[in-house]
Amino acid sequence: MGSAASVSTDANGAVRLQTPSRIVSAFLNLANKPHHAPLVAAKTQWKITQPYSGSNGEVSTNEQELLLLLHDPVGQKHIGAFAKKILTSETFFCWKKISELEVSNNTVATADFFDPLMCNIVADMCQSTFLRFKTTPEYEAYKRDLKDTYNKVTIEDFEYLELLGSGGFGRVVHARKKSTGKHYAMKIQLKSGLLDEHHDQLSQITSEKDILQVCHNPFVLDMQYSFQTPAHAIIVTELVRGGDLGDALKASRDGYLHEDRVRLYAAEIGLALNHMHELGLIYRDLKPGNVLLGEDGHVILADMGLAAGFDPTKLKKEENGYRYEPIQPKLTRRKTTVGTRGYMAPEIISGKLVKRDQRPGYTFAVDFWSLGITIFELMCGFQPFSMHSGGNFFQEVANEEIFRLSPRTQHKIELQKMAQGVSFPPHLSRHAQDFLNRLLEVSMEQRLGCNSEKGFGEFMEHPFFETVDWEKLMMKHIDPKFKPALPLLSDKKIYNSYEHMMSHFDIRDKDFIRHDWYADPDPEMQKHFETWDYISQYTLRAELGIAKELDETNIPYKVLQLTGEDSKTKNAVPK
């Protein structure tokens, strides 16, 4: 990357970086130690490898746009070439092994050791290169390339292997990308169905796709592509084959899952929720059925249908290209009373008893309550506040009569049960019981993980997790003891085309179809899907890498499109 920092040597030949003094002194100490690897020239890298918050904790609009561009492989290519053209591309010097960084003065090498250097680098890149780049024809070429690249995935790029499920106006199929051979789950949604569901708030049509687009966490479902046909809005995600935690509970011989196994799941779900909360998102529908189990034994949080909040890194597609929307303040209160019965927090249920304008609203604390219900159910085999649970309160009311009561009465009964607290089966440890009691605290301010001062750290420090190495877990360097037994992944293509696959869905679901799966919305309604198309930067990098490694005579056409090689071929002048 370009930088305002420069490299020079003193009279003794020691390297000096013209950056803040604490960095200079540290590098001087290292440079004069003969046992360290020599300084070597490093190629310019136009990308940011860690979160950046600016020198005063704020990031200007131009810097935000620059950072977004640097995280995109198409953007890296264009601005890197421009920097070389105008000679702002610089050479840096670094040690071959950063692990050799040894500083005798512990006050120098702090956690924010390189922050001042990062601020200088980004500021210089923005002023010296990016602002100039935005006024040139190269910038217009970049926007065209960006638009073309991210709109080139189509239904023809996949092979269709297996029908996975359907319901309402959605269908899920196991698909394989032709150019890479990678397997995915493809969720096909009927555009007219989405328009009907969100008729009162059409801006929410892309909300699930947008949320998956900004979530990058090992325990949140990873979306690789989203694209569309005239009738269908399609999301392509990683293929998770181990079922969900509800399936795991049903398969248990004991009727519940053992504590050590659930401890790992609780930690991973907690990390997934915290990631969403840091993005200003509330999940709102946590339950065993929405937590998938990967073949590696780790969990994946899926189904963002009820998630809500501000989207801090959303790309807005406009006629003149893409722009970066500045980070919005964290959403602190919601008032919509949504969720799954039995898993909703008391503050959501109590909201059902009053008019919307009288509701105090709720925070991300509702997710920790749902986590408590989910973990209790996994470790005990039943829900703590089920309407069919035993206990003195319900001895006078027969189970079959409970649901004859009005919804309002049912909500009041459920709130009363919650206020009475939780009873535990004897096989739960003391730490597990305390962990669940803290999560199932009726007061959301007192709920574990929701303290305004301690935050998620309080959750991580609970004794229930005393054996968990959080750093290793975040990197998935902990090997789960339980892994689902799965058959080998089949590469056998079952359907000849997308249309062939859809016709089999029609036959299978003929008694349940309530929509015309081949009706295109009118052009006026199609505009609500203008921002639908997307390719994950990580996926695109992988495809670009594969394209370079393939023999030039055997590069699939779609990879040629992604790399722009097809246009070179078309425009080549015959010799």
Tab-separated table of N, CA and C in Angstrom, residues 336-415:
chain	number	residue	atom	x	y	z
A	336	THR	N	-41.011	-4.174	16.978
A	336	THR	CA	-41.777	-5.216	16.309
A	336	THR	C	-41.720	-6.502	17.120
A	337	THR	N	-42.878	-7.088	17.411
A	337	THR	CA	-42.933	-8.285	18.263
A	337	THR	C	-42.907	-9.531	17.384
A	338	VAL	N	-41.701	-9.971	17.040
A	338	VAL	CA	-41.527	-11.147	16.189
A	338	VAL	C	-40.675	-12.185	16.909
A	339	GLY	N	-40.679	-13.395	16.380
A	339	GLY	CA	-39.899	-14.476	16.970
A	339	GLY	C	-40.686	-15.768	16.924
A	340	THR	N	-40.105	-16.825	17.478
A	340	THR	CA	-40.755	-18.134	17.525
A	340	THR	C	-41.276	-18.394	18.926
A	341	ARG	N	-42.492	-18.882	19.000
A	341	ARG	CA	-43.115	-19.140	20.296
A	341	ARG	C	-42.249	-20.082	21.132
A	342	GLY	N	-42.072	-19.738	22.384
A	342	GLY	CA	-41.256	-20.529	23.293
A	342	GLY	C	-39.836	-20.031	23.416
A	343	TYR	N	-39.385	-19.205	22.448
A	343	TYR	CA	-38.015	-18.704	22.445
A	343	TYR	C	-37.949	-17.183	22.592
A	344	MET	N	-39.103	-16.524	22.557
A	344	MET	CA	-39.127	-15.060	22.643
A	344	MET	C	-38.866	-14.578	24.065
A	345	ALA	N	-38.107	-13.496	24.177
A	345	ALA	CA	-37.776	-12.909	25.478
A	345	ALA	C	-39.011	-12.252	26.089
A	346	PRO	N	-39.035	-12.106	27.422
A	346	PRO	CA	-40.202	-11.498	28.077
A	346	PRO	C	-40.497	-10.086	27.591
A	347	GLU	N	-39.453	-9.319	27.230
A	347	GLU	CA	-39.704	-7.955	26.771
A	347	GLU	C	-40.401	-7.925	25.417
A	348	ILE	N	-40.235	-8.971	24.605
A	348	ILE	CA	-40.981	-9.056	23.346
A	348	ILE	C	-42.420	-9.471	23.624
A	349	ILE	N	-42.601	-10.474	24.492
A	349	ILE	CA	-43.952	-10.954	24.813
A	349	ILE	C	-44.778	-9.853	25.469
A	350	SER	N	-44.185	-9.125	26.397
A	350	SER	CA	-44.925	-8.050	27.065
A	350	SER	C	-45.321	-6.962	26.080
A	351	GLY	N	-44.538	-6.811	25.010
A	351	GLY	CA	-44.889	-5.833	23.981
A	351	GLY	C	-46.155	-6.196	23.240
A	352	LYS	N	-46.496	-7.490	23.220
A	352	LYS	CA	-47.720	-7.933	22.561
A	352	LYS	C	-48.973	-7.520	23.334
A	353	LEU	N	-48.807	-7.126	24.586
A	353	LEU	CA	-49.952	-6.791	25.432
A	353	LEU	C	-50.336	-5.320	25.351
A	354	VAL	N	-49.534	-4.517	24.651
A	354	VAL	CA	-49.821	-3.082	24.538
A	354	VAL	C	-49.700	-2.644	23.083
A	355	LYS	N	-50.204	-1.458	22.789
A	355	LYS	CA	-50.088	-0.911	21.450
A	355	LYS	C	-48.633	-0.551	21.160
A	356	ARG	N	-48.297	-0.522	19.882
A	356	ARG	CA	-46.909	-0.293	19.481
A	356	ARG	C	-46.334	0.990	20.068
A	357	ASP	N	-47.120	2.080	20.055
A	357	ASP	CA	-46.578	3.348	20.542
A	357	ASP	C	-46.383	3.370	22.055
A	358	GLN	N	-46.869	2.331	22.748
A	358	GLN	CA	-46.694	2.247	24.193
A	358	GLN	C	-45.586	1.270	24.591
A	359	ARG	N	-45.006	0.599	23.613
A	359	ARG	CA	-43.956	-0.373	23.907
A	359	ARG	C	-42.631	0.330	24.185
A	360	PRO	N	-41.932	-0.062	25.246
A	360	PRO	CA	-40.614	0.526	25.511
A	360	PRO	C	-39.559	0.046	24.527
A	361	GLY	N	-39.847	-1.064	23.856
A	361	GLY	CA	-38.891	-1.621	22.907
A	361	GLY	C	-37.916	-2.574	23.567
A	362	TYR	N	-37.070	-3.198	22.759
A	362	TYR	CA	-36.113	-4.174	23.267
A	362	TYR	C	-34.783	-4.000	22.554
A	363	THR	N	-33.751	-4.614	23.102
A	363	THR	CA	-32.397	-4.498	22.567
A	363	THR	C	-31.900	-5.868	22.116
A	364	PHE	N	-30.610	-5.930	21.783
A	364	PHE	CA	-30.002	-7.210	21.401
A	364	PHE	C	-30.044	-8.228	22.531
A	365	ALA	N	-30.434	-7.787	23.748
A	365	ALA	CA	-30.526	-8.708	24.885
A	365	ALA	C	-31.508	-9.841	24.623
A	366	VAL	N	-32.455	-9.633	23.694
A	366	VAL	CA	-33.418	-10.703	23.391
A	366	VAL	C	-32.710	-11.933	22.833
A	367	ASP	N	-31.579	-11.721	22.146
A	367	ASP	CA	-30.843	-12.853	21.577
A	367	ASP	C	-30.201	-13.705	22.662
A	368	PHE	N	-29.751	-13.083	23.747
A	368	PHE	CA	-29.150	-13.852	24.836
A	368	PHE	C	-30.216	-14.640	25.597
A	369	TRP	N	-31.424	-14.093	25.695
A	369	TRP	CA	-32.520	-14.872	26.285
A	369	TRP	C	-32.795	-16.115	25.431
A	370	SER	N	-32.931	-15.926	24.123
A	370	SER	CA	-33.192	-17.056	23.225
A	370	SER	C	-32.056	-18.068	23.267
A	371	LEU	N	-30.827	-17.584	23.454
A	371	LEU	CA	-29.695	-18.490	23.604
A	371	LEU	C	-29.865	-19.327	24.866
A	372	GLY	N	-30.315	-18.698	25.952
A	372	GLY	CA	-30.561	-19.438	27.188
A	372	GLY	C	-31.606	-20.522	27.002
A	373	ILE	N	-32.705	-20.208	26.308
A	373	ILE	CA	-33.751	-21.205	26.037
A	373	ILE	C	-33.185	-22.346	25.196
A	374	THR	N	-32.432	-21.981	24.160
A	374	THR	CA	-31.867	-22.986	23.250
A	374	THR	C	-30.909	-23.919	23.976
A	375	ILE	N	-29.997	-23.366	24.773
A	375	ILE	CA	-29.020	-24.189	25.488
A	375	ILE	C	-29.711	-25.043	26.546
A	376	PHE	N	-30.698	-24.486	27.240
A	376	PHE	CA	-31.471	-25.266	28.214
A	376	PHE	C	-32.121	-26.459	27.515
A	377	GLU	N	-32.742	-26.220	26.382
A	377	GLU	CA	-33.421	-27.294	25.658
A	377	GLU	C	-32.442	-28.376	25.215
A	378	LEU	N	-31.264	-27.973	24.760
A	378	LEU	CA	-30.278	-28.955	24.307
A	378	LEU	C	-29.762	-29.796	25.470
A	379	MET	N	-29.549	-29.182	26.629
A	379	MET	CA	-28.970	-29.901	27.770
A	379	MET	C	-30.019	-30.613	28.623
A	380	CYS	N	-31.291	-30.238	28.470
A	380	CYS	CA	-32.342	-30.834	29.309
A	380	CYS	C	-33.358	-31.641	28.513
A	381	GLY	N	-33.489	-31.350	27.223
A	381	GLY	CA	-34.432	-32.099	26.397
A	381	GLY	C	-35.811	-31.479	26.323
A	382	PHE	N	-36.040	-30.371	27.004
A	382	PHE	CA	-37.339	-29.687	26.962
A	382	PHE	C	-37.111	-28.204	27.224
A	383	GLN	N	-38.118	-27.393	26.919
A	383	GLN	CA	-38.012	-25.957	27.128
A	383	GLN	C	-38.374	-25.597	28.568
A	384	PRO	N	-37.743	-24.580	29.140
A	384	PRO	CA	-37.985	-24.246	30.552
A	384	PRO	C	-39.355	-23.638	30.830
A	385	PHE	N	-39.937	-22.948	29.837
A	385	PHE	CA	-41.208	-22.260	30.078
A	385	PHE	C	-42.292	-22.732	29.118
A	386	SER	N	-42.203	-23.996	28.711
A	386	SER	CA	-43.184	-24.535	27.777
A	386	SER	C	-44.582	-24.482	28.373
A	387	MET	N	-45.570	-24.202	27.543
A	387	MET	CA	-46.956	-24.161	28.006
A	387	MET	C	-47.439	-25.535	28.442
A	388	HIS	N	-46.703	-26.580	28.078
A	388	HIS	CA	-47.088	-27.937	28.455
A	388	HIS	C	-46.222	-28.489	29.576
A	389	SER	N	-45.397	-27.640	30.206
A	389	SER	CA	-44.555	-28.099	31.302
A	389	SER	C	-45.403	-28.416	32.523
A	390	GLY	N	-44.881	-29.284	33.376
A	390	GLY	CA	-45.571	-29.589	34.623
A	390	GLY	C	-45.347	-28.483	35.634
A	391	GLY	N	-45.862	-28.653	36.847
A	391	GLY	CA	-45.687	-27.632	37.874
A	391	GLY	C	-47.011	-27.256	38.484
A	392	ASN	N	-46.963	-26.668	39.670
A	392	ASN	CA	-48.182	-26.361	40.409
A	392	ASN	C	-49.113	-25.439	39.641
A	393	PHE	N	-48.548	-24.515	38.890
A	393	PHE	CA	-49.393	-23.518	38.234
A	393	PHE	C	-50.356	-24.148	37.243
A	394	PHE	N	-49.911	-25.227	36.592
A	394	PHE	CA	-50.732	-25.819	35.542
A	394	PHE	C	-51.459	-27.087	35.984
A	395	GLN	N	-51.395	-27.406	37.239
A	395	GLN	CA	-52.108	-28.593	37.695
A	395	GLN	C	-53.614	-28.419	37.561
A	396	GLU	N	-54.100	-27.167	37.580
A	396	GLU	CA	-55.527	-26.906	37.488
A	396	GLU	C	-55.991	-26.703	36.048
A	397	VAL	N	-55.044	-26.651	35.144
A	397	VAL	CA	-55.402	-26.418	33.746
A	397	VAL	C	-54.895	-27.576	32.902
A	398	ALA	N	-55.778	-28.288	32.255
A	398	ALA	CA	-55.384	-29.416	31.416
A	398	ALA	C	-54.614	-28.903	30.207
A	399	ASN	N	-53.569	-29.675	29.818
A	399	ASN	CA	-52.733	-29.239	28.707
A	399	ASN	C	-53.536	-28.985	27.439
A	400	GLU	N	-54.525	-29.842	27.173
A	400	GLU	CA	-55.278	-29.688	25.930
A	400	GLU	C	-56.154	-28.443	25.922
A	401	GLU	N	-56.329	-27.814	27.082
A	401	GLU	CA	-57.173	-26.621	27.150
A	401	GLU	C	-56.369	-25.326	27.088
A	402	ILE	N	-55.069	-25.434	27.226
A	402	ILE	CA	-54.242	-24.226	27.290
A	402	ILE	C	-54.398	-23.372	26.040
A	403	PHE	N	-54.353	-24.017	24.880
A	403	PHE	CA	-54.379	-23.254	23.644
A	403	PHE	C	-55.784	-22.833	23.235
A	404	ARG	N	-56.755	-23.148	24.067
A	404	ARG	CA	-58.088	-22.591	23.869
A	404	ARG	C	-58.193	-21.195	24.481
A	405	LEU	N	-57.241	-20.874	25.310
A	405	LEU	CA	-57.222	-19.550	25.918
A	405	LEU	C	-56.897	-18.501	24.859
A	406	SER	N	-57.277	-17.279	25.097
A	406	SER	CA	-56.967	-16.198	24.161
A	406	SER	C	-55.461	-15.982	24.121
A	407	PRO	N	-54.930	-15.496	23.000
A	407	PRO	CA	-53.490	-15.225	22.927
A	407	PRO	C	-53.021	-14.306	24.051
A	408	ARG	N	-53.820	-13.312	24.391
A	408	ARG	CA	-53.446	-12.384	25.454
A	408	ARG	C	-53.273	-13.115	26.782
A	409	THR	N	-54.192	-14.038	27.093
A	409	THR	CA	-54.102	-14.811	28.332
A	409	THR	C	-52.885	-15.724	28.306
A	410	GLN	N	-52.615	-16.331	27.161
A	410	GLN	CA	-51.441	-17.196	27.033
A	410	GLN	C	-50.158	-16.407	27.278
A	411	HIS	N	-50.083	-15.199	26.746
A	411	HIS	CA	-48.891	-14.373	26.959
A	411	HIS	C	-48.704	-14.067	28.437
A	412	LYS	N	-49.785	-13.761	29.132
A	412	LYS	CA	-49.698	-13.457	30.559
A	412	LYS	C	-49.242	-14.678	31.354
A	413	ILE	N	-49.756	-15.855	30.995
A	413	ILE	CA	-49.350	-17.086	31.678
A	413	ILE	C	-47.856	-17.337	31.474
A	414	GLU	N	-47.407	-17.133	30.243
A	414	GLU	CA	-45.991	-17.359	29.933
A	414	GLU	C	-45.101	-16.397	30.717
A	415	LEU	N	-45.500	-15.141	30.822
A	415	LEU	CA	-44.726	-14.162	31.586
A	415	LEU	C	-44.680	-14.523	33.068
